[in-house]
């Protein structure tokens, strides 16, 4: 497995030498491909025996679960992780936007398609989990256990498998791209004498070294729980406090309204400062106090 891990890291390094255009090009190709493939898979999954139980599990709400604070914390962590609200991903992509770009509309579009992607993926994974009598709480294992079972029973499943897991690789690369880029730019800004090549090479070595000890799939779940429940909410809260309590109101509104078709003012700022920030901070405290088991 380590050789493949090395190939992905080096591949990401090479794409980053081409700058923002490589990030944009890979996203334009691979992200729409994800939607097409999962839509096809969702149709096939609907025909599996016992898939109806999966739809019931997915769409029939159990409101009693809302009494558990960790449900809210986990949902917040997932939203922050998926939307990259902790800062790095959005900073990278936002830094390359033109002044004519409507930031708020772009944010709405991002949230919409992120939710749509999660729903399409759920329509594949959850019914299949029930069809194959698996545990829906398996986490990352589902991608490499449930999906192969689905593909085995499909006409042309091998071809779909090659395309799908190639798309998964590119999806991982796009995530690595924005993570590497923001750290690399920060280091080069702090230390102008450092060349881009050596900064990216150093980051790749660190990434490979950490990833080498996480290769067993059993290591992913606890690590992702730690990141989503601790690191991401803390980062998001720090970012929110910076935006709404440290940066001046006029400055943040000028940036938000740059290129906007609709002007956002005091009400939007009030919601962010006095509703979003306190709720995020409260949920973050709950997450830290409750803790997670490894």
mmCIF file of C-alpha atoms in Angstrom:
data_model
loop_
_atom_site.group_PDB
_atom_site.id
_atom_site.type_symbol
_atom_site.label_atom_id
_atom_site.label_comp_id
_atom_site.label_asym_id
_atom_site.label_seq_id
_atom_site.Cartn_x
_atom_site.Cartn_y
_atom_site.Cartn_z
ATOM 1 C CA UNK A 1 0.000 0.000 0.000
ATOM 2 C CA UNK A 2 2.857 2.393 0.769
ATOM 3 C CA UNK A 3 3.968 2.632 -2.891
ATOM 4 C CA UNK A 4 0.476 3.837 -3.874
ATOM 5 C CA UNK A 5 0.503 6.316 -1.009
ATOM 6 C CA UNK A 6 3.853 7.596 -2.295
ATOM 7 C CA UNK A 7 2.528 7.891 -5.872
ATOM 8 C CA UNK A 8 -0.458 9.987 -4.742
ATOM 9 C CA UNK A 9 1.759 12.324 -2.702
ATOM 10 C CA UNK A 10 4.203 12.806 -5.587
ATOM 11 C CA UNK A 11 1.308 13.249 -8.042
ATOM 12 C CA UNK A 12 -0.119 15.993 -5.854
ATOM 13 C CA UNK A 13 3.275 17.675 -5.653
ATOM 14 C CA UNK A 14 3.562 17.718 -9.445
ATOM 15 C CA UNK A 15 0.104 19.220 -9.940
ATOM 16 C CA UNK A 16 0.877 21.998 -7.474
ATOM 17 C CA UNK A 17 3.769 23.207 -9.593
ATOM 18 C CA UNK A 18 1.143 24.308 -12.129
ATOM 19 C CA UNK A 19 -0.614 26.470 -9.518
ATOM 20 C CA UNK A 20 -4.319 27.272 -9.237
ATOM 21 C CA UNK A 21 -5.158 26.239 -12.798
ATOM 22 C CA UNK A 22 -4.360 22.594 -12.055
ATOM 23 C CA UNK A 23 -6.674 22.634 -9.023
ATOM 24 C CA UNK A 24 -9.484 24.137 -11.082
ATOM 25 C CA UNK A 25 -9.024 21.702 -13.982
ATOM 26 C CA UNK A 26 -8.990 18.563 -11.817
ATOM 27 C CA UNK A 27 -12.097 19.720 -9.953
ATOM 28 C CA UNK A 28 -13.983 20.523 -13.154
ATOM 29 C CA UNK A 29 -13.432 17.005 -14.461
ATOM 30 C CA UNK A 30 -13.532 14.771 -11.414
ATOM 31 C CA UNK A 31 -16.267 16.362 -9.308
ATOM 32 C CA UNK A 32 -19.001 16.156 -11.989
ATOM 33 C CA UNK A 33 -17.837 12.596 -12.662
ATOM 34 C CA UNK A 34 -18.540 11.741 -9.024
ATOM 35 C CA UNK A 35 -22.157 12.866 -9.411
ATOM 36 C CA UNK A 36 -22.687 10.866 -12.600
ATOM 37 C CA UNK A 37 -21.176 7.670 -11.190
ATOM 38 C CA UNK A 38 -23.028 7.824 -7.888
ATOM 39 C CA UNK A 39 -26.314 8.580 -9.643
ATOM 40 C CA UNK A 40 -25.867 5.392 -11.709
ATOM 41 C CA UNK A 41 -24.923 3.432 -8.590
ATOM 42 C CA UNK A 42 -27.963 4.774 -6.723
ATOM 43 C CA UNK A 43 -30.273 3.400 -9.431
ATOM 44 C CA UNK A 44 -28.631 -0.026 -9.192
ATOM 45 C CA UNK A 45 -28.733 -0.035 -5.387
ATOM 46 C CA UNK A 46 -32.481 0.676 -5.439
ATOM 47 C CA UNK A 47 -32.985 -2.750 -7.017
ATOM 48 C CA UNK A 48 -31.179 -4.634 -4.232
ATOM 49 C CA UNK A 49 -33.222 -6.729 -1.768
ATOM 50 C CA UNK A 50 -33.919 -5.021 1.563
ATOM 51 C CA UNK A 51 -32.827 -1.635 0.167
ATOM 52 C CA UNK A 52 -36.152 -0.212 1.394
ATOM 53 C CA UNK A 53 -34.939 -0.557 4.996
ATOM 54 C CA UNK A 54 -32.043 1.683 4.120
ATOM 55 C CA UNK A 55 -34.365 4.358 2.751
ATOM 56 C CA UNK A 56 -36.436 4.161 5.948
ATOM 57 C CA UNK A 57 -33.303 4.550 8.049
ATOM 58 C CA UNK A 58 -32.241 7.511 5.935
ATOM 59 C CA UNK A 59 -35.496 9.463 5.583
ATOM 60 C CA UNK A 60 -37.653 8.645 8.616
ATOM 61 C CA UNK A 61 -36.444 11.035 11.345
ATOM 62 C CA UNK A 62 -35.943 10.069 14.977
ATOM 63 C CA UNK A 63 -36.318 13.418 16.729
ATOM 64 C CA UNK A 64 -35.334 11.936 20.087
ATOM 65 C CA UNK A 65 -31.743 11.853 18.815
ATOM 66 C CA UNK A 66 -31.727 15.668 18.875
ATOM 67 C CA UNK A 67 -31.652 15.495 22.677
ATOM 68 C CA UNK A 68 -28.113 14.132 22.484
ATOM 69 C CA UNK A 69 -25.603 17.053 22.338
ATOM 70 C CA UNK A 70 -23.087 14.854 20.512
ATOM 71 C CA UNK A 71 -25.485 14.569 17.570
ATOM 72 C CA UNK A 72 -25.243 18.341 17.138
ATOM 73 C CA UNK A 73 -21.488 18.306 17.675
ATOM 74 C CA UNK A 74 -20.967 15.516 15.148
ATOM 75 C CA UNK A 75 -23.198 17.273 12.608
ATOM 76 C CA UNK A 76 -21.264 20.507 13.112
ATOM 77 C CA UNK A 77 -17.951 18.709 12.700
ATOM 78 C CA UNK A 78 -19.126 17.021 9.511
ATOM 79 C CA UNK A 79 -20.434 20.299 8.075
ATOM 80 C CA UNK A 80 -17.237 22.143 8.945
ATOM 81 C CA UNK A 81 -15.121 19.331 7.512
ATOM 82 C CA UNK A 82 -17.137 18.955 4.321
ATOM 83 C CA UNK A 83 -17.360 22.687 3.614
ATOM 84 C CA UNK A 84 -13.812 23.409 4.795
ATOM 85 C CA UNK A 85 -15.109 26.112 7.138
ATOM 86 C CA UNK A 86 -11.960 25.735 9.225
ATOM 87 C CA UNK A 87 -10.347 28.026 6.698
ATOM 88 C CA UNK A 88 -7.577 26.410 4.672
ATOM 89 C CA UNK A 89 -9.548 25.132 1.685
ATOM 90 C CA UNK A 90 -11.695 28.226 1.334
ATOM 91 C CA UNK A 91 -8.680 30.493 1.788
ATOM 92 C CA UNK A 92 -6.885 28.750 -1.067
ATOM 93 C CA UNK A 93 -9.802 28.807 -3.467
ATOM 94 C CA UNK A 94 -10.936 32.274 -2.368
ATOM 95 C CA UNK A 95 -7.485 33.742 -2.891
ATOM 96 C CA UNK A 96 -7.735 33.061 -6.619
ATOM 97 C CA UNK A 97 -11.204 34.575 -7.093
ATOM 98 C CA UNK A 98 -11.547 37.761 -9.091
ATOM 99 C CA UNK A 99 -13.001 40.883 -7.490
ATOM 100 C CA UNK A 100 -16.088 40.449 -9.672
ATOM 101 C CA UNK A 101 -16.981 37.112 -8.065
ATOM 102 C CA UNK A 102 -20.121 37.081 -5.910
ATOM 103 C CA UNK A 103 -18.700 35.480 -2.754
ATOM 104 C CA UNK A 104 -22.019 34.886 -0.983
ATOM 105 C CA UNK A 105 -23.652 33.297 -4.034
ATOM 106 C CA UNK A 106 -20.582 31.117 -4.514
ATOM 107 C CA UNK A 107 -20.835 30.058 -0.875
ATOM 108 C CA UNK A 108 -24.517 29.195 -1.300
ATOM 109 C CA UNK A 109 -23.742 27.169 -4.426
ATOM 110 C CA UNK A 110 -20.947 25.339 -2.623
ATOM 111 C CA UNK A 111 -23.217 24.459 0.299
ATOM 112 C CA UNK A 112 -25.995 23.315 -2.042
ATOM 113 C CA UNK A 113 -23.830 20.992 -4.122
ATOM 114 C CA UNK A 114 -22.041 19.706 -1.036
ATOM 115 C CA UNK A 115 -25.388 18.723 0.480
ATOM 116 C CA UNK A 116 -26.529 17.248 -2.833
ATOM 117 C CA UNK A 117 -23.332 15.188 -3.098
ATOM 118 C CA UNK A 118 -23.829 13.880 0.452
ATOM 119 C CA UNK A 119 -27.420 12.937 -0.328
ATOM 120 C CA UNK A 120 -26.499 11.125 -3.546
ATOM 121 C CA UNK A 121 -23.724 9.248 -1.732
ATOM 122 C CA UNK A 122 -26.144 8.324 1.069
ATOM 123 C CA UNK A 123 -28.637 6.976 -1.480
ATOM 124 C CA UNK A 124 -25.901 4.604 -2.583
ATOM 125 C CA UNK A 125 -24.282 3.640 0.697
ATOM 126 C CA UNK A 126 -27.131 3.378 3.228
ATOM 127 C CA UNK A 127 -29.534 1.141 1.245
ATOM 128 C CA UNK A 128 -26.572 -1.031 0.232
ATOM 129 C CA UNK A 129 -25.513 -1.356 3.872
ATOM 130 C CA UNK A 130 -28.924 -2.773 4.762
ATOM 131 C CA UNK A 131 -29.032 -4.928 1.649
ATOM 132 C CA UNK A 132 -25.746 -6.576 2.635
ATOM 133 C CA UNK A 133 -26.544 -6.631 6.403
ATOM 134 C CA UNK A 134 -23.679 -4.341 7.369
ATOM 135 C CA UNK A 135 -23.310 -1.734 10.107
ATOM 136 C CA UNK A 136 -24.164 1.813 8.876
ATOM 137 C CA UNK A 137 -21.707 3.218 11.439
ATOM 138 C CA UNK A 138 -18.674 1.537 9.858
ATOM 139 C CA UNK A 139 -17.391 4.871 8.568
ATOM 140 C CA UNK A 140 -14.574 4.967 5.953
ATOM 141 C CA UNK A 141 -14.667 1.170 5.602
ATOM 142 C CA UNK A 142 -17.962 1.457 3.723
ATOM 143 C CA UNK A 143 -16.241 3.011 0.713
ATOM 144 C CA UNK A 144 -13.925 0.023 0.291
ATOM 145 C CA UNK A 145 -16.269 -2.741 1.461
ATOM 146 C CA UNK A 146 -19.816 -1.831 0.450
ATOM 147 C CA UNK A 147 -19.037 -0.258 -2.905
ATOM 148 C CA UNK A 148 -17.046 -3.235 -4.215
ATOM 149 C CA UNK A 149 -19.972 -5.496 -3.333
ATOM 150 C CA UNK A 150 -22.322 -3.247 -5.303
ATOM 151 C CA UNK A 151 -19.981 -3.172 -8.280
ATOM 152 C CA UNK A 152 -19.574 -6.957 -8.291
ATOM 153 C CA UNK A 153 -23.282 -7.351 -9.001
ATOM 154 C CA UNK A 154 -23.431 -4.715 -11.745
ATOM 155 C CA UNK A 155 -23.135 -5.198 -15.480
ATOM 156 C CA UNK A 156 -19.796 -3.649 -16.392
ATOM 157 C CA UNK A 157 -18.970 -3.388 -12.700
ATOM 158 C CA UNK A 158 -15.220 -3.685 -13.251
ATOM 159 C CA UNK A 159 -15.225 -0.697 -15.595
ATOM 160 C CA UNK A 160 -17.288 1.326 -13.128
ATOM 161 C CA UNK A 161 -14.902 0.306 -10.341
ATOM 162 C CA UNK A 162 -11.869 1.565 -12.252
ATOM 163 C CA UNK A 163 -13.564 4.888 -13.044
ATOM 164 C CA UNK A 164 -14.994 5.306 -9.549
ATOM 165 C CA UNK A 165 -11.828 4.633 -7.593
ATOM 166 C CA UNK A 166 -9.828 6.736 -10.027
ATOM 167 C CA UNK A 167 -12.270 9.541 -9.226
ATOM 168 C CA UNK A 168 -11.774 8.835 -5.512
ATOM 169 C CA UNK A 169 -8.021 9.203 -5.976
ATOM 170 C CA UNK A 170 -8.466 12.518 -7.773
ATOM 171 C CA UNK A 171 -10.903 13.641 -5.081
ATOM 172 C CA UNK A 172 -8.223 12.958 -2.488
ATOM 173 C CA UNK A 173 -5.653 14.795 -4.589
ATOM 174 C CA UNK A 174 -7.840 17.913 -4.821
ATOM 175 C CA UNK A 175 -8.107 17.913 -1.022
ATOM 176 C CA UNK A 176 -4.349 17.536 -0.670
ATOM 177 C CA UNK A 177 -3.845 20.340 -3.160
ATOM 178 C CA UNK A 178 -5.642 22.958 -1.112
ATOM 179 C CA UNK A 179 -4.088 21.746 2.168
ATOM 180 C CA UNK A 180 -0.575 21.867 0.747
ATOM 181 C CA UNK A 181 -1.139 25.156 -1.042
ATOM 182 C CA UNK A 182 -2.270 27.160 1.985
ATOM 183 C CA UNK A 183 0.601 25.900 4.166
ATOM 184 C CA UNK A 184 3.133 26.407 1.376
ATOM 185 C CA UNK A 185 1.984 29.965 0.694
ATOM 186 C CA UNK A 186 2.060 30.767 4.411
ATOM 187 C CA UNK A 187 5.614 29.476 4.780
ATOM 188 C CA UNK A 188 6.811 31.311 1.671
ATOM 189 C CA UNK A 189 5.165 34.512 2.889
ATOM 190 C CA UNK A 190 6.842 34.149 6.300
ATOM 191 C CA UNK A 191 10.184 33.070 4.852
ATOM 192 C CA UNK A 192 10.590 34.717 1.406
ATOM 193 C CA UNK A 193 13.966 33.069 0.867
ATOM 194 C CA UNK A 194 12.373 29.604 0.674
ATOM 195 C CA UNK A 195 11.688 28.316 -2.827
ATOM 196 C CA UNK A 196 8.320 26.834 -3.720
ATOM 197 C CA UNK A 197 9.930 23.551 -4.753
ATOM 198 C CA UNK A 198 11.603 22.883 -1.396
ATOM 199 C CA UNK A 199 8.573 23.992 0.621
ATOM 200 C CA UNK A 200 6.286 21.618 -1.285
ATOM 201 C CA UNK A 201 8.870 18.832 -1.114
ATOM 202 C CA UNK A 202 9.094 19.244 2.662
ATOM 203 C CA UNK A 203 5.305 19.137 3.024
ATOM 204 C CA UNK A 204 5.151 15.980 0.920
ATOM 205 C CA UNK A 205 7.759 14.287 3.122
ATOM 206 C CA UNK A 206 5.807 15.204 6.262
ATOM 207 C CA UNK A 207 2.519 14.079 4.709
ATOM 208 C CA UNK A 208 4.013 10.776 3.585
ATOM 209 C CA UNK A 209 5.584 10.177 6.989
ATOM 210 C CA UNK A 210 2.321 10.726 8.852
ATOM 211 C CA UNK A 211 0.280 8.758 6.323
ATOM 212 C CA UNK A 212 2.653 5.793 6.484
ATOM 213 C CA UNK A 213 1.520 5.118 10.052
ATOM 214 C CA UNK A 214 -2.160 5.395 9.114
ATOM 215 C CA UNK A 215 -2.265 2.927 6.249
ATOM 216 C CA UNK A 216 -4.362 0.287 8.084
ATOM 217 C CA UNK A 217 -7.970 1.258 7.416
ATOM 218 C CA UNK A 218 -8.764 0.592 11.087
ATOM 219 C CA UNK A 219 -6.706 3.680 11.936
ATOM 220 C CA UNK A 220 -8.845 6.046 9.890
ATOM 221 C CA UNK A 221 -12.031 6.076 11.947
ATOM 222 C CA UNK A 222 -10.589 7.263 15.289
ATOM 223 C CA UNK A 223 -8.336 9.756 13.510
ATOM 224 C CA UNK A 224 -11.193 11.229 11.495
ATOM 225 C CA UNK A 225 -13.338 11.377 14.648
ATOM 226 C CA UNK A 226 -10.560 13.265 16.406
ATOM 227 C CA UNK A 227 -10.174 15.701 13.521
ATOM 228 C CA UNK A 228 -13.913 16.283 12.988
ATOM 229 C CA UNK A 229 -14.873 16.538 16.675
ATOM 230 C CA UNK A 230 -11.849 18.424 17.998
ATOM 231 C CA UNK A 231 -9.567 20.011 15.426
ATOM 232 C CA UNK A 232 -12.111 21.214 12.871
ATOM 233 C CA UNK A 233 -14.623 22.805 15.305
ATOM 234 C CA UNK A 234 -11.777 24.536 17.170
ATOM 235 C CA UNK A 235 -10.361 25.848 13.903
ATOM 236 C CA UNK A 236 -13.803 26.989 12.751
ATOM 237 C CA UNK A 237 -14.445 28.812 16.034
ATOM 238 C CA UNK A 238 -11.070 30.559 15.871
ATOM 239 C CA UNK A 239 -11.851 31.585 12.299
ATOM 240 C CA UNK A 240 -15.348 32.807 13.217
ATOM 241 C CA UNK A 241 -14.040 34.846 16.144
ATOM 242 C CA UNK A 242 -11.383 36.355 13.880
ATOM 243 C CA UNK A 243 -13.921 37.292 11.195
ATOM 244 C CA UNK A 244 -16.657 38.726 13.404
ATOM 245 C CA UNK A 245 -14.845 39.939 16.542
ATOM 246 C CA UNK A 246 -11.336 40.921 15.424
ATOM 247 C CA UNK A 247 -11.633 42.121 11.823
ATOM 248 C CA UNK A 248 -13.473 45.415 11.572
ATOM 249 C CA UNK A 249 -17.099 45.253 10.470
ATOM 250 C CA UNK A 250 -16.542 47.611 7.551
ATOM 251 C CA UNK A 251 -13.604 45.597 6.274
ATOM 252 C CA UNK A 252 -15.357 42.233 6.300
ATOM 253 C CA UNK A 253 -18.510 43.661 4.712
ATOM 254 C CA UNK A 254 -16.436 45.297 1.970
ATOM 255 C CA UNK A 255 -14.918 41.919 1.139
ATOM 256 C CA UNK A 256 -18.231 40.042 1.338
ATOM 257 C CA UNK A 257 -19.968 42.566 -0.891
ATOM 258 C CA UNK A 258 -17.164 42.730 -3.446
ATOM 259 C CA UNK A 259 -18.817 41.710 -6.703
ATOM 260 C CA UNK A 260 -22.096 40.863 -4.934
ATOM 261 C CA UNK A 261 -25.405 41.374 -6.735
ATOM 262 C CA UNK A 262 -27.141 41.750 -3.370
ATOM 263 C CA UNK A 263 -25.568 43.846 -0.638
ATOM 264 C CA UNK A 264 -25.223 42.272 2.793
ATOM 265 C CA UNK A 265 -25.150 44.570 5.809
ATOM 266 C CA UNK A 266 -25.803 44.788 9.537
ATOM 267 C CA UNK A 267 -28.338 41.932 9.781
ATOM 268 C CA UNK A 268 -25.991 39.412 8.142
ATOM 269 C CA UNK A 269 -23.161 40.629 10.363
ATOM 270 C CA UNK A 270 -25.368 40.451 13.480
ATOM 271 C CA UNK A 271 -26.345 36.819 12.758
ATOM 272 C CA UNK A 272 -22.713 35.879 12.264
ATOM 273 C CA UNK A 273 -21.401 37.671 15.314
ATOM 274 C CA UNK A 274 -24.104 37.053 17.904
ATOM 275 C CA UNK A 275 -25.709 33.781 16.758
ATOM 276 C CA UNK A 276 -23.248 31.744 14.689
ATOM 277 C CA UNK A 277 -20.146 32.436 16.781
ATOM 278 C CA UNK A 278 -21.736 31.673 20.210
ATOM 279 C CA UNK A 279 -23.427 28.490 18.931
ATOM 280 C CA UNK A 280 -20.218 27.269 17.306
ATOM 281 C CA UNK A 281 -18.269 28.080 20.474
ATOM 282 C CA UNK A 282 -20.813 26.279 22.686
ATOM 283 C CA UNK A 283 -20.826 23.147 20.538
ATOM 284 C CA UNK A 284 -17.036 23.196 20.459
ATOM 285 C CA UNK A 285 -16.910 23.270 24.278
ATOM 286 C CA UNK A 286 -19.383 20.365 24.429
ATOM 287 C CA UNK A 287 -17.258 18.369 21.983
ATOM 288 C CA UNK A 288 -14.121 18.897 24.058
ATOM 289 C CA UNK A 289 -15.867 18.118 27.355
ATOM 290 C CA UNK A 290 -17.540 14.946 26.055
ATOM 291 C CA UNK A 291 -14.442 13.609 24.349
ATOM 292 C CA UNK A 292 -14.208 10.552 22.127
ATOM 293 C CA UNK A 293 -12.824 7.064 22.659
ATOM 294 C CA UNK A 294 -9.882 5.675 20.676
#
